[in-house]
Amino acid sequence: MFEQRGKPRGARKSLALVLAVSGVLAGACGTVGSDQSSTGDGSEPLRAFVSIPPQRYFVEHIGGEHVDTTVLLPPAASPALYEPKPSELRSLAEADVYFGVDVPFERSMTDRIKAAGGDDMRWVRTWQNVDRGQLAGGKPDPHIWLSPRRVKTQAETIAAALSRIDPAHEADYRNNLRRFEERVDAVDADIARELEPVAGSTFMSFHPAWNYFAGDYDLKMLPIESGGKEPSAARLREIVERAENRDIRAVFVQPQFSKDDARTIANQVGATVQPLDPLARDWEKNMRHVATELANALRDGSR
C-alpha cells in the first residue's frame, strides 16, 4: 500500500523543531504553501503532498487538523503534460508522505519525486485496490477520483496510511474516514437520481477523463483525444461521424486543454462547447455540478 523509508516521524520532527527554534527554518516554512498550525495536542502536523487538487480534498477531510496538504500540480497545468520544475521538487524535502494517484507525470517522474522527498517521505499509491480500466493504448486510466465509488477505496487507503505513519491520531483518522464516506455515499446517491432520466445517453468529452463516471451512472463517453495528443484529421472525421449518429448536443472540455478541436467538432455537429473541470479542488461541489451539467445537456434525448 505504501513504502515506508528512513527515520521514524518523531526523529525527523524533533530535528525540525530544534532548527525552528534557532531560526534556521523561519523563512523556509512559508515557501510551500501550507499553514504550520498546531494539531491541538502540541505535535506538529504531518506534511502531505498530493499530485492533483481533488486528492487534497480527500486528504484534508481524512487528515483533519493533523495534516497540512500541498498540491504539486500548479493551477491550470495538465497532469498529462506537466513536468515539475527543480524548485517545485525541492519543496518535497519537507514532505512526510506523498499520496499519488498514477497520473501521467507521476508515472514518468516517480524516481525523481521519490528522490526529492528523500528517505523520510512515504510514497502512498492511492490507486491500490481500486478497480481500474484502460485508456486507448492499453495504459491504466488514472481518473479514479471522478468515480465516487472508487473514491471510497482511495479514502480507505489514505486513512490506513495516515494511521500507520501517525498512530497517535489513528482514532481521529478513522472517525474522519467514516464521516467522509457518508458524504461520498450522499453524493453518489444524488448523482444517480439526477442522471437516471438520461441513462444510456452518450456525451462527448475532449479529454477521456469521465469513463469511470459514465460507467457508474449508465452513460457513454465519446472522447476526442487520447494520451494528451491532438487528434489527427482522420480521427476528427471519424469522431464527427459518430457524433452525428448519436445526436450529440454538447462537447465538454476542460480548462487544461485547447478548445480548438472541440469547437471544430461542435460546429460541424451543431453542438455547444461546455466546460467541465476534472481537477477542481472542491470535489463534492464539482461532482454535483458535473451531474447537473450532463443532465441538462442530455435531457433532450441524445443517444
PDB file of C-alpha atoms in Angstrom:
ATOM      1  CA  MET A   1       0.000   0.000   0.000  1.00  0.00           C
ATOM      2  CA  PHE A   2       2.800   2.420   0.789  1.00  0.00           C
ATOM      3  CA  GLU A   3       6.533   2.472   1.066  1.00  0.00           C
ATOM      4  CA  GLN A   4       7.943   3.419   4.465  1.00  0.00           C
ATOM      5  CA  ARG A   5      11.542   4.529   4.335  1.00  0.00           C
ATOM      6  CA  GLY A   6      14.065   6.212   6.574  1.00  0.00           C
ATOM      7  CA  LYS A   7      13.790   7.539  10.100  1.00  0.00           C
ATOM      8  CA  PRO A   8      10.608   7.453  12.201  1.00  0.00           C
ATOM      9  CA  ARG A   9       8.441  10.559  12.077  1.00  0.00           C
ATOM     10  CA  GLY A  10       9.270  11.610  15.617  1.00  0.00           C
ATOM     11  CA  ALA A  11      13.017  11.817  14.968  1.00  0.00           C
ATOM     12  CA  ARG A  12      12.548  13.962  11.920  1.00  0.00           C
ATOM     13  CA  LYS A  13      10.084  16.316  13.538  1.00  0.00           C
ATOM     14  CA  SER A  14      12.230  16.739  16.636  1.00  0.00           C
ATOM     15  CA  LEU A  15      15.107  17.878  14.443  1.00  0.00           C
ATOM     16  CA  ALA A  16      12.808  20.295  12.620  1.00  0.00           C
ATOM     17  CA  LEU A  17      11.687  21.825  15.907  1.00  0.00           C
ATOM     18  CA  VAL A  18      15.282  22.351  17.053  1.00  0.00           C
ATOM     19  CA  LEU A  19      16.115  24.093  13.807  1.00  0.00           C
ATOM     20  CA  ALA A  20      12.972  26.196  14.012  1.00  0.00           C
ATOM     21  CA  VAL A  21      13.939  27.443  17.487  1.00  0.00           C
ATOM     22  CA  SER A  22      17.348  28.505  16.174  1.00  0.00           C
ATOM     23  CA  GLY A  23      15.605  30.483  13.401  1.00  0.00           C
ATOM     24  CA  VAL A  24      17.077  28.495  10.532  1.00  0.00           C
ATOM     25  CA  LEU A  25      13.677  27.443   9.228  1.00  0.00           C
ATOM     26  CA  ALA A  26      11.901  30.715   9.889  1.00  0.00           C
ATOM     27  CA  GLY A  27      11.903  31.724   6.238  1.00  0.00           C
ATOM     28  CA  ALA A  28      11.573  28.267   4.720  1.00  0.00           C
ATOM     29  CA  CYS A  29       8.340  27.301   6.452  1.00  0.00           C
ATOM     30  CA  GLY A  30       6.307  29.697   4.346  1.00  0.00           C
ATOM     31  CA  THR A  31       7.637  28.564   0.986  1.00  0.00           C
ATOM     32  CA  VAL A  32       5.498  25.502   0.356  1.00  0.00           C
ATOM     33  CA  GLY A  33       2.024  26.928   0.814  1.00  0.00           C
ATOM     34  CA  SER A  34       0.750  25.284   4.000  1.00  0.00           C
ATOM     35  CA  ASP A  35      -0.076  26.594   7.458  1.00  0.00           C
ATOM     36  CA  GLN A  36       2.105  25.379  10.320  1.00  0.00           C
ATOM     37  CA  SER A  37      -0.717  25.263  12.824  1.00  0.00           C
ATOM     38  CA  SER A  38      -0.688  23.010  15.860  1.00  0.00           C
ATOM     39  CA  THR A  39      -2.795  19.876  15.901  1.00  0.00           C
ATOM     40  CA  GLY A  40      -4.095  20.771  19.350  1.00  0.00           C
ATOM     41  CA  ASP A  41      -2.005  18.264  21.304  1.00  0.00           C
ATOM     42  CA  GLY A  42       1.336  20.023  20.877  1.00  0.00           C
ATOM     43  CA  SER A  43       2.522  17.896  17.935  1.00  0.00           C
ATOM     44  CA  GLU A  44       3.401  19.267  14.521  1.00  0.00           C
ATOM     45  CA  PRO A  45       1.026  18.345  11.656  1.00  0.00           C
ATOM     46  CA  LEU A  46       2.146  15.829   9.091  1.00  0.00           C
ATOM     47  CA  ARG A  47       3.305  17.399   5.850  1.00  0.00           C
ATOM     48  CA  ALA A  48       1.463  15.706   2.981  1.00  0.00           C
ATOM     49  CA  PHE A  49       1.873  16.288  -0.754  1.00  0.00           C
ATOM     50  CA  VAL A  50      -0.587  15.217  -3.429  1.00  0.00           C
ATOM     51  CA  SER A  51      -0.433  15.308  -7.210  1.00  0.00           C
ATOM     52  CA  ILE A  52      -3.774  16.996  -8.036  1.00  0.00           C
ATOM     53  CA  PRO A  53      -6.325  19.220  -6.224  1.00  0.00           C
ATOM     54  CA  PRO A  54      -9.087  16.595  -5.728  1.00  0.00           C
ATOM     55  CA  GLN A  55      -6.586  14.454  -3.829  1.00  0.00           C
ATOM     56  CA  ARG A  56      -6.048  17.385  -1.474  1.00  0.00           C
ATOM     57  CA  TYR A  57      -9.786  17.416  -0.767  1.00  0.00           C
ATOM     58  CA  PHE A  58      -9.668  13.755   0.280  1.00  0.00           C
ATOM     59  CA  VAL A  59      -6.558  14.071   2.451  1.00  0.00           C
ATOM     60  CA  GLU A  60      -7.812  17.228   4.163  1.00  0.00           C
ATOM     61  CA  HIS A  61     -11.124  15.615   5.085  1.00  0.00           C
ATOM     62  CA  ILE A  62      -9.485  12.453   6.402  1.00  0.00           C
ATOM     63  CA  GLY A  63      -6.413  14.046   7.969  1.00  0.00           C
ATOM     64  CA  GLY A  64      -8.241  16.963   9.560  1.00  0.00           C
ATOM     65  CA  GLU A  65      -6.134  19.172  11.787  1.00  0.00           C
ATOM     66  CA  HIS A  66      -3.338  16.622  11.950  1.00  0.00           C
ATOM     67  CA  VAL A  67      -2.247  17.046   8.312  1.00  0.00           C
ATOM     68  CA  ASP A  68      -1.139  20.002   6.176  1.00  0.00           C
ATOM     69  CA  THR A  69      -1.568  19.249   2.475  1.00  0.00           C
ATOM     70  CA  THR A  70       0.144  20.786  -0.566  1.00  0.00           C
ATOM     71  CA  VAL A  71      -0.675  20.157  -4.252  1.00  0.00           C
ATOM     72  CA  LEU A  72       2.304  19.586  -6.532  1.00  0.00           C
ATOM     73  CA  LEU A  73       0.453  20.323  -9.804  1.00  0.00           C
ATOM     74  CA  PRO A  74       0.316  24.118 -10.446  1.00  0.00           C
ATOM     75  CA  PRO A  75      -3.025  25.790 -11.270  1.00  0.00           C
ATOM     76  CA  ALA A  76      -4.104  25.409 -14.937  1.00  0.00           C
ATOM     77  CA  ALA A  77      -1.451  22.724 -15.596  1.00  0.00           C
ATOM     78  CA  SER A  78      -2.361  19.368 -17.123  1.00  0.00           C
ATOM     79  CA  PRO A  79      -1.327  16.135 -15.350  1.00  0.00           C
ATOM     80  CA  ALA A  80      -0.714  14.659 -18.811  1.00  0.00           C
ATOM     81  CA  LEU A  81       1.810  17.334 -19.808  1.00  0.00           C
ATOM     82  CA  TYR A  82       3.221  18.718 -16.557  1.00  0.00           C
ATOM     83  CA  GLU A  83       6.891  18.323 -15.681  1.00  0.00           C
ATOM     84  CA  PRO A  84       7.792  19.623 -12.198  1.00  0.00           C
ATOM     85  CA  LYS A  85      10.490  22.278 -12.035  1.00  0.00           C
ATOM     86  CA  PRO A  86      13.504  21.643  -9.801  1.00  0.00           C
ATOM     87  CA  SER A  87      12.230  24.314  -7.403  1.00  0.00           C
ATOM     88  CA  GLU A  88       8.883  22.523  -7.122  1.00  0.00           C
ATOM     89  CA  LEU A  89      10.547  19.192  -6.493  1.00  0.00           C
ATOM     90  CA  ARG A  90      12.746  20.720  -3.793  1.00  0.00           C
ATOM     91  CA  SER A  91       9.645  21.507  -1.755  1.00  0.00           C
ATOM     92  CA  LEU A  92       9.143  17.753  -1.341  1.00  0.00           C
ATOM     93  CA  ALA A  93      12.100  17.693   1.034  1.00  0.00           C
ATOM     94  CA  GLU A  94       9.638  18.838   3.719  1.00  0.00           C
ATOM     95  CA  ALA A  95       7.167  16.011   2.992  1.00  0.00           C
ATOM     96  CA  ASP A  96       6.315  13.212   5.408  1.00  0.00           C
ATOM     97  CA  VAL A  97       4.073  11.492   2.875  1.00  0.00           C
ATOM     98  CA  TYR A  98       3.183  11.735  -0.821  1.00  0.00           C
ATOM     99  CA  PHE A  99      -0.220  10.479  -1.993  1.00  0.00           C
ATOM    100  CA  GLY A 100      -0.023   9.536  -5.662  1.00  0.00           C
ATOM    101  CA  VAL A 101      -2.891   8.720  -7.996  1.00  0.00           C
ATOM    102  CA  ASP A 102      -0.862   7.479 -11.019  1.00  0.00           C
ATOM    103  CA  VAL A 103      -1.437  10.453 -13.328  1.00  0.00           C
ATOM    104  CA  PRO A 104       0.988  10.602 -16.301  1.00  0.00           C
ATOM    105  CA  PHE A 105       3.560  12.965 -14.809  1.00  0.00           C
ATOM    106  CA  GLU A 106       3.850  10.703 -11.743  1.00  0.00           C
ATOM    107  CA  ARG A 107       4.468   7.657 -13.918  1.00  0.00           C
ATOM    108  CA  SER A 108       7.267   9.349 -15.843  1.00  0.00           C
ATOM    109  CA  MET A 109       8.849  11.022 -12.806  1.00  0.00           C
ATOM    110  CA  THR A 110       8.368   8.527  -9.975  1.00  0.00           C
ATOM    111  CA  ASP A 111      12.082   8.182  -9.275  1.00  0.00           C
ATOM    112  CA  ARG A 112      12.661  11.946  -9.274  1.00  0.00           C
ATOM    113  CA  ILE A 113       9.714  12.581  -6.965  1.00  0.00           C
ATOM    114  CA  LYS A 114      10.881   9.901  -4.534  1.00  0.00           C
ATOM    115  CA  ALA A 115      14.452  11.197  -4.639  1.00  0.00           C
ATOM    116  CA  ALA A 116      13.274  14.750  -3.937  1.00  0.00           C
ATOM    117  CA  GLY A 117      11.322  13.543  -0.910  1.00  0.00           C
ATOM    118  CA  GLY A 118      14.294  11.669   0.472  1.00  0.00           C
ATOM    119  CA  ASP A 119      14.337   8.679   2.772  1.00  0.00           C
ATOM    120  CA  ASP A 120      11.819  10.223   5.179  1.00  0.00           C
ATOM    121  CA  MET A 121       8.970  10.584   2.672  1.00  0.00           C
ATOM    122  CA  ARG A 122       6.437   7.748   2.408  1.00  0.00           C
ATOM    123  CA  TRP A 123       5.018   7.089  -1.055  1.00  0.00           C
ATOM    124  CA  VAL A 124       1.362   6.018  -0.956  1.00  0.00           C
ATOM    125  CA  ARG A 125      -0.266   4.503  -4.048  1.00  0.00           C
ATOM    126  CA  THR A 126      -3.900   5.520  -3.587  1.00  0.00           C
ATOM    127  CA  TRP A 127      -4.931   3.540  -6.663  1.00  0.00           C
ATOM    128  CA  GLN A 128      -4.126   0.265  -4.912  1.00  0.00           C
ATOM    129  CA  ASN A 129      -7.200  -1.985  -4.597  1.00  0.00           C
ATOM    130  CA  VAL A 130      -9.162   0.258  -6.996  1.00  0.00           C
ATOM    131  CA  ASP A 131     -10.871  -1.390  -9.975  1.00  0.00           C
ATOM    132  CA  ARG A 132      -9.234   0.371 -12.940  1.00  0.00           C
ATOM    133  CA  GLY A 133      -9.875   0.224 -16.671  1.00  0.00           C
ATOM    134  CA  GLN A 134      -7.625   1.165 -19.574  1.00  0.00           C
ATOM    135  CA  LEU A 135      -7.255   4.122 -21.892  1.00  0.00           C
ATOM    136  CA  ALA A 136      -6.562   3.831 -25.626  1.00  0.00           C
ATOM    137  CA  GLY A 137      -3.145   2.293 -25.996  1.00  0.00           C
ATOM    138  CA  GLY A 138      -3.538  -0.006 -23.014  1.00  0.00           C
ATOM    139  CA  LYS A 139      -2.380   2.326 -20.233  1.00  0.00           C
ATOM    140  CA  PRO A 140      -4.354   2.298 -16.955  1.00  0.00           C
ATOM    141  CA  ASP A 141      -6.988   5.001 -16.692  1.00  0.00           C
ATOM    142  CA  PRO A 142      -5.923   7.172 -13.718  1.00  0.00           C
ATOM    143  CA  HIS A 143      -9.153   9.194 -13.365  1.00  0.00           C
ATOM    144  CA  ILE A 144     -10.437   7.211 -10.385  1.00  0.00           C
ATOM    145  CA  TRP A 145     -11.173  10.357  -8.353  1.00  0.00           C
ATOM    146  CA  LEU A 146     -14.095  11.070 -10.713  1.00  0.00           C
ATOM    147  CA  SER A 147     -15.932   7.950  -9.546  1.00  0.00           C
ATOM    148  CA  PRO A 148     -17.438   8.345  -6.054  1.00  0.00           C
ATOM    149  CA  ARG A 149     -17.464   4.576  -5.618  1.00  0.00           C
ATOM    150  CA  ARG A 150     -13.741   4.364  -6.318  1.00  0.00           C
ATOM    151  CA  VAL A 151     -13.066   7.382  -4.131  1.00  0.00           C
ATOM    152  CA  LYS A 152     -14.228   5.375  -1.118  1.00  0.00           C
ATOM    153  CA  THR A 153     -11.488   2.820  -1.792  1.00  0.00           C
ATOM    154  CA  GLN A 154      -8.952   5.620  -2.148  1.00  0.00           C
ATOM    155  CA  ALA A 155     -10.133   7.116   1.125  1.00  0.00           C
ATOM    156  CA  GLU A 156      -9.611   3.843   2.960  1.00  0.00           C
ATOM    157  CA  THR A 157      -6.036   3.683   1.637  1.00  0.00           C
ATOM    158  CA  ILE A 158      -5.372   7.274   2.732  1.00  0.00           C
ATOM    159  CA  ALA A 159      -6.755   6.677   6.224  1.00  0.00           C
ATOM    160  CA  ALA A 160      -4.760   3.465   6.647  1.00  0.00           C
ATOM    161  CA  ALA A 161      -1.537   5.189   5.559  1.00  0.00           C
ATOM    162  CA  LEU A 162      -2.038   8.147   7.897  1.00  0.00           C
ATOM    163  CA  SER A 163      -2.805   5.782  10.770  1.00  0.00           C
ATOM    164  CA  ARG A 164       0.413   3.845  10.209  1.00  0.00           C
ATOM    165  CA  ILE A 165       2.545   6.968   9.850  1.00  0.00           C
ATOM    166  CA  ASP A 166       0.907   8.749  12.804  1.00  0.00           C
ATOM    167  CA  PRO A 167      -0.650   6.078  15.070  1.00  0.00           C
ATOM    168  CA  ALA A 168      -1.244   8.587  17.888  1.00  0.00           C
ATOM    169  CA  HIS A 169      -4.153  10.012  15.867  1.00  0.00           C
ATOM    170  CA  GLU A 170      -5.487   6.798  14.347  1.00  0.00           C
ATOM    171  CA  ALA A 171      -8.882   7.173  16.044  1.00  0.00           C
ATOM    172  CA  ASP A 172      -9.321  10.628  14.513  1.00  0.00           C
ATOM    173  CA  TYR A 173      -8.375   9.385  11.050  1.00  0.00           C
ATOM    174  CA  ARG A 174     -10.837   6.505  11.319  1.00  0.00           C
ATOM    175  CA  ASN A 175     -13.653   8.761  12.505  1.00  0.00           C
ATOM    176  CA  ASN A 176     -12.917  11.250   9.745  1.00  0.00           C
ATOM    177  CA  LEU A 177     -12.939   8.413   7.222  1.00  0.00           C
ATOM    178  CA  ARG A 178     -16.371   7.281   8.375  1.00  0.00           C
ATOM    179  CA  ARG A 179     -17.790  10.794   8.060  1.00  0.00           C
ATOM    180  CA  PHE A 180     -16.154  11.288   4.672  1.00  0.00           C
ATOM    181  CA  GLU A 181     -17.537   8.017   3.335  1.00  0.00           C
ATOM    182  CA  GLU A 182     -21.021   9.105   4.410  1.00  0.00           C
ATOM    183  CA  ARG A 183     -20.585  12.300   2.385  1.00  0.00           C
ATOM    184  CA  VAL A 184     -19.376  10.331  -0.631  1.00  0.00           C
ATOM    185  CA  ASP A 185     -22.380   7.984  -0.386  1.00  0.00           C
ATOM    186  CA  ALA A 186     -24.700  11.006  -0.350  1.00  0.00           C
ATOM    187  CA  VAL A 187     -23.004  12.480  -3.419  1.00  0.00           C
ATOM    188  CA  ASP A 188     -23.237   9.137  -5.229  1.00  0.00           C
ATOM    189  CA  ALA A 189     -26.952   8.793  -4.456  1.00  0.00           C
ATOM    190  CA  ASP A 190     -27.742  12.358  -5.537  1.00  0.00           C
ATOM    191  CA  ILE A 191     -25.848  11.974  -8.823  1.00  0.00           C
ATOM    192  CA  ALA A 192     -27.590   8.677  -9.549  1.00  0.00           C
ATOM    193  CA  ARG A 193     -31.003  10.311  -9.039  1.00  0.00           C
ATOM    194  CA  GLU A 194     -30.131  13.274 -11.249  1.00  0.00           C
ATOM    195  CA  LEU A 195     -28.785  11.194 -14.117  1.00  0.00           C
ATOM    196  CA  GLU A 196     -31.312   8.356 -14.007  1.00  0.00           C
ATOM    197  CA  PRO A 197     -33.655  10.087 -16.528  1.00  0.00           C
ATOM    198  CA  VAL A 198     -30.850  10.236 -19.137  1.00  0.00           C
ATOM    199  CA  ALA A 199     -29.420   6.744 -18.547  1.00  0.00           C
ATOM    200  CA  GLY A 200     -27.982   5.207 -21.715  1.00  0.00           C
ATOM    201  CA  SER A 201     -27.149   8.569 -23.300  1.00  0.00           C
ATOM    202  CA  THR A 202     -23.825   9.449 -24.915  1.00  0.00           C
ATOM    203  CA  PHE A 203     -21.824  12.593 -24.246  1.00  0.00           C
ATOM    204  CA  MET A 204     -18.633  13.834 -25.879  1.00  0.00           C
ATOM    205  CA  SER A 205     -15.553  14.889 -23.925  1.00  0.00           C
ATOM    206  CA  PHE A 206     -12.340  16.269 -25.386  1.00  0.00           C
ATOM    207  CA  HIS A 207     -10.158  14.513 -22.781  1.00  0.00           C
ATOM    208  CA  PRO A 208     -11.104  10.922 -21.814  1.00  0.00           C
ATOM    209  CA  ALA A 209     -11.452  11.761 -18.130  1.00  0.00           C
ATOM    210  CA  TRP A 210     -15.022  10.657 -17.471  1.00  0.00           C
ATOM    211  CA  ASN A 211     -15.062   6.938 -18.321  1.00  0.00           C
ATOM    212  CA  TYR A 212     -15.457   5.790 -14.701  1.00  0.00           C
ATOM    213  CA  PHE A 213     -18.103   8.428 -14.027  1.00  0.00           C
ATOM    214  CA  ALA A 214     -20.017   7.392 -17.154  1.00  0.00           C
ATOM    215  CA  GLY A 215     -19.845   3.725 -16.211  1.00  0.00           C
ATOM    216  CA  ASP A 216     -21.106   4.381 -12.683  1.00  0.00           C
ATOM    217  CA  TYR A 217     -24.236   6.122 -13.950  1.00  0.00           C
ATOM    218  CA  ASP A 218     -25.074   4.181 -17.140  1.00  0.00           C
ATOM    219  CA  LEU A 219     -23.788   6.798 -19.581  1.00  0.00           C
ATOM    220  CA  LYS A 220     -21.408   6.532 -22.528  1.00  0.00           C
ATOM    221  CA  MET A 221     -18.439   8.831 -23.111  1.00  0.00           C
ATOM    222  CA  LEU A 222     -17.126   9.565 -26.612  1.00  0.00           C
ATOM    223  CA  PRO A 223     -13.585  11.009 -26.261  1.00  0.00           C
ATOM    224  CA  ILE A 224     -11.842  13.236 -28.807  1.00  0.00           C
ATOM    225  CA  GLU A 225      -8.182  12.897 -27.802  1.00  0.00           C
ATOM    226  CA  SER A 226      -6.151  10.274 -26.005  1.00  0.00           C
ATOM    227  CA  GLY A 227      -2.764  10.310 -24.322  1.00  0.00           C
ATOM    228  CA  GLY A 228      -2.688  14.100 -24.240  1.00  0.00           C
ATOM    229  CA  LYS A 229      -2.203  14.223 -28.030  1.00  0.00           C
ATOM    230  CA  GLU A 230      -4.214  16.273 -30.503  1.00  0.00           C
ATOM    231  CA  PRO A 231      -6.391  14.081 -32.788  1.00  0.00           C
ATOM    232  CA  SER A 232      -5.412  13.631 -36.426  1.00  0.00           C
ATOM    233  CA  ALA A 233      -7.591  14.861 -39.284  1.00  0.00           C
ATOM    234  CA  ALA A 234      -8.772  11.303 -39.921  1.00  0.00           C
ATOM    235  CA  ARG A 235      -9.629  10.885 -36.252  1.00  0.00           C
ATOM    236  CA  LEU A 236     -11.602  14.149 -36.273  1.00  0.00           C
ATOM    237  CA  ARG A 237     -13.631  12.976 -39.285  1.00  0.00           C
ATOM    238  CA  GLU A 238     -14.393   9.692 -37.524  1.00  0.00           C
ATOM    239  CA  ILE A 239     -15.489  11.498 -34.376  1.00  0.00           C
ATOM    240  CA  VAL A 240     -17.760  13.851 -36.313  1.00  0.00           C
ATOM    241  CA  GLU A 241     -19.490  10.895 -37.979  1.00  0.00           C
ATOM    242  CA  ARG A 242     -20.010   9.131 -34.655  1.00  0.00           C
ATOM    243  CA  ALA A 243     -21.289  12.327 -33.045  1.00  0.00           C
ATOM    244  CA  GLU A 244     -23.796  12.940 -35.822  1.00  0.00           C
ATOM    245  CA  ASN A 245     -25.159   9.395 -35.459  1.00  0.00           C
ATOM    246  CA  ARG A 246     -25.692   9.933 -31.725  1.00  0.00           C
ATOM    247  CA  ASP A 247     -27.251  13.401 -31.859  1.00  0.00           C
ATOM    248  CA  ILE A 248     -24.566  14.918 -29.619  1.00  0.00           C
ATOM    249  CA  ARG A 249     -25.735  18.269 -28.222  1.00  0.00           C
ATOM    250  CA  ALA A 250     -22.674  19.272 -26.167  1.00  0.00           C
ATOM    251  CA  VAL A 251     -18.906  18.801 -26.308  1.00  0.00           C
ATOM    252  CA  PHE A 252     -17.328  19.004 -22.873  1.00  0.00           C
ATOM    253  CA  VAL A 253     -13.841  20.459 -22.459  1.00  0.00           C
ATOM    254  CA  GLN A 254     -11.556  21.045 -19.509  1.00  0.00           C
ATOM    255  CA  PRO A 255      -9.535  24.208 -18.842  1.00  0.00           C
ATOM    256  CA  GLN A 256      -6.176  22.432 -19.103  1.00  0.00           C
ATOM    257  CA  PHE A 257      -6.562  21.617 -22.838  1.00  0.00           C
ATOM    258  CA  SER A 258      -7.026  23.561 -26.062  1.00  0.00           C
ATOM    259  CA  LYS A 259     -10.637  24.092 -27.106  1.00  0.00           C
ATOM    260  CA  ASP A 260      -9.939  24.473 -30.852  1.00  0.00           C
ATOM    261  CA  ASP A 261     -10.652  20.879 -31.919  1.00  0.00           C
ATOM    262  CA  ALA A 262     -13.697  20.733 -29.658  1.00  0.00           C
ATOM    263  CA  ARG A 263     -15.078  23.884 -31.286  1.00  0.00           C
ATOM    264  CA  THR A 264     -14.435  22.434 -34.761  1.00  0.00           C
ATOM    265  CA  ILE A 265     -16.402  19.288 -33.972  1.00  0.00           C
ATOM    266  CA  ALA A 266     -19.161  21.177 -32.154  1.00  0.00           C
ATOM    267  CA  ASN A 267     -19.656  23.492 -35.141  1.00  0.00           C
ATOM    268  CA  GLN A 268     -19.929  20.557 -37.535  1.00  0.00           C
ATOM    269  CA  VAL A 269     -22.489  18.621 -35.498  1.00  0.00           C
ATOM    270  CA  GLY A 270     -24.469  21.582 -34.155  1.00  0.00           C
ATOM    271  CA  ALA A 271     -23.388  21.167 -30.551  1.00  0.00           C
ATOM    272  CA  THR A 272     -22.255  23.634 -27.925  1.00  0.00           C
ATOM    273  CA  VAL A 273     -18.889  23.653 -26.155  1.00  0.00           C
ATOM    274  CA  GLN A 274     -19.231  23.463 -22.374  1.00  0.00           C
ATOM    275  CA  PRO A 275     -16.587  23.373 -19.618  1.00  0.00           C
ATOM    276  CA  LEU A 276     -16.153  20.550 -17.112  1.00  0.00           C
ATOM    277  CA  ASP A 277     -13.101  20.546 -14.864  1.00  0.00           C
ATOM    278  CA  PRO A 278     -11.981  17.121 -13.558  1.00  0.00           C
ATOM    279  CA  LEU A 279      -9.322  18.827 -11.414  1.00  0.00           C
ATOM    280  CA  ALA A 280     -11.495  21.205  -9.369  1.00  0.00           C
ATOM    281  CA  ARG A 281     -10.370  21.370  -5.745  1.00  0.00           C
ATOM    282  CA  ASP A 282     -13.834  21.192  -4.151  1.00  0.00           C
ATOM    283  CA  TRP A 283     -14.529  17.621  -5.178  1.00  0.00           C
ATOM    284  CA  GLU A 284     -18.032  17.303  -3.732  1.00  0.00           C
ATOM    285  CA  LYS A 285     -19.291  20.574  -5.212  1.00  0.00           C
ATOM    286  CA  ASN A 286     -17.722  19.732  -8.561  1.00  0.00           C
ATOM    287  CA  MET A 287     -19.247  16.254  -8.758  1.00  0.00           C
ATOM    288  CA  ARG A 288     -22.707  17.686  -8.219  1.00  0.00           C
ATOM    289  CA  HIS A 289     -22.018  20.383 -10.811  1.00  0.00           C
ATOM    290  CA  VAL A 290     -20.878  17.796 -13.353  1.00  0.00           C
ATOM    291  CA  ALA A 291     -24.045  15.765 -12.844  1.00  0.00           C
ATOM    292  CA  THR A 292     -26.243  18.817 -13.346  1.00  0.00           C
ATOM    293  CA  GLU A 293     -24.384  19.911 -16.498  1.00  0.00           C
ATOM    294  CA  LEU A 294     -24.576  16.441 -18.013  1.00  0.00           C
ATOM    295  CA  ALA A 295     -28.247  16.035 -17.131  1.00  0.00           C
ATOM    296  CA  ASN A 296     -29.073  19.379 -18.735  1.00  0.00           C
ATOM    297  CA  ALA A 297     -27.079  18.576 -21.878  1.00  0.00           C
ATOM    298  CA  LEU A 298     -28.548  15.088 -22.291  1.00  0.00           C
ATOM    299  CA  ARG A 299     -32.142  15.839 -21.329  1.00  0.00           C
ATOM    300  CA  ASP A 300     -33.106  16.449 -24.959  1.00  0.00           C
ATOM    301  CA  GLY A 301     -32.716  12.729 -25.564  1.00  0.00           C
ATOM    302  CA  SER A 302     -29.366  12.325 -27.341  1.00  0.00           C
ATOM    303  CA  ARG A 303     -28.383   8.661 -27.544  1.00  0.00           C
TER     304      ARG A 303
END
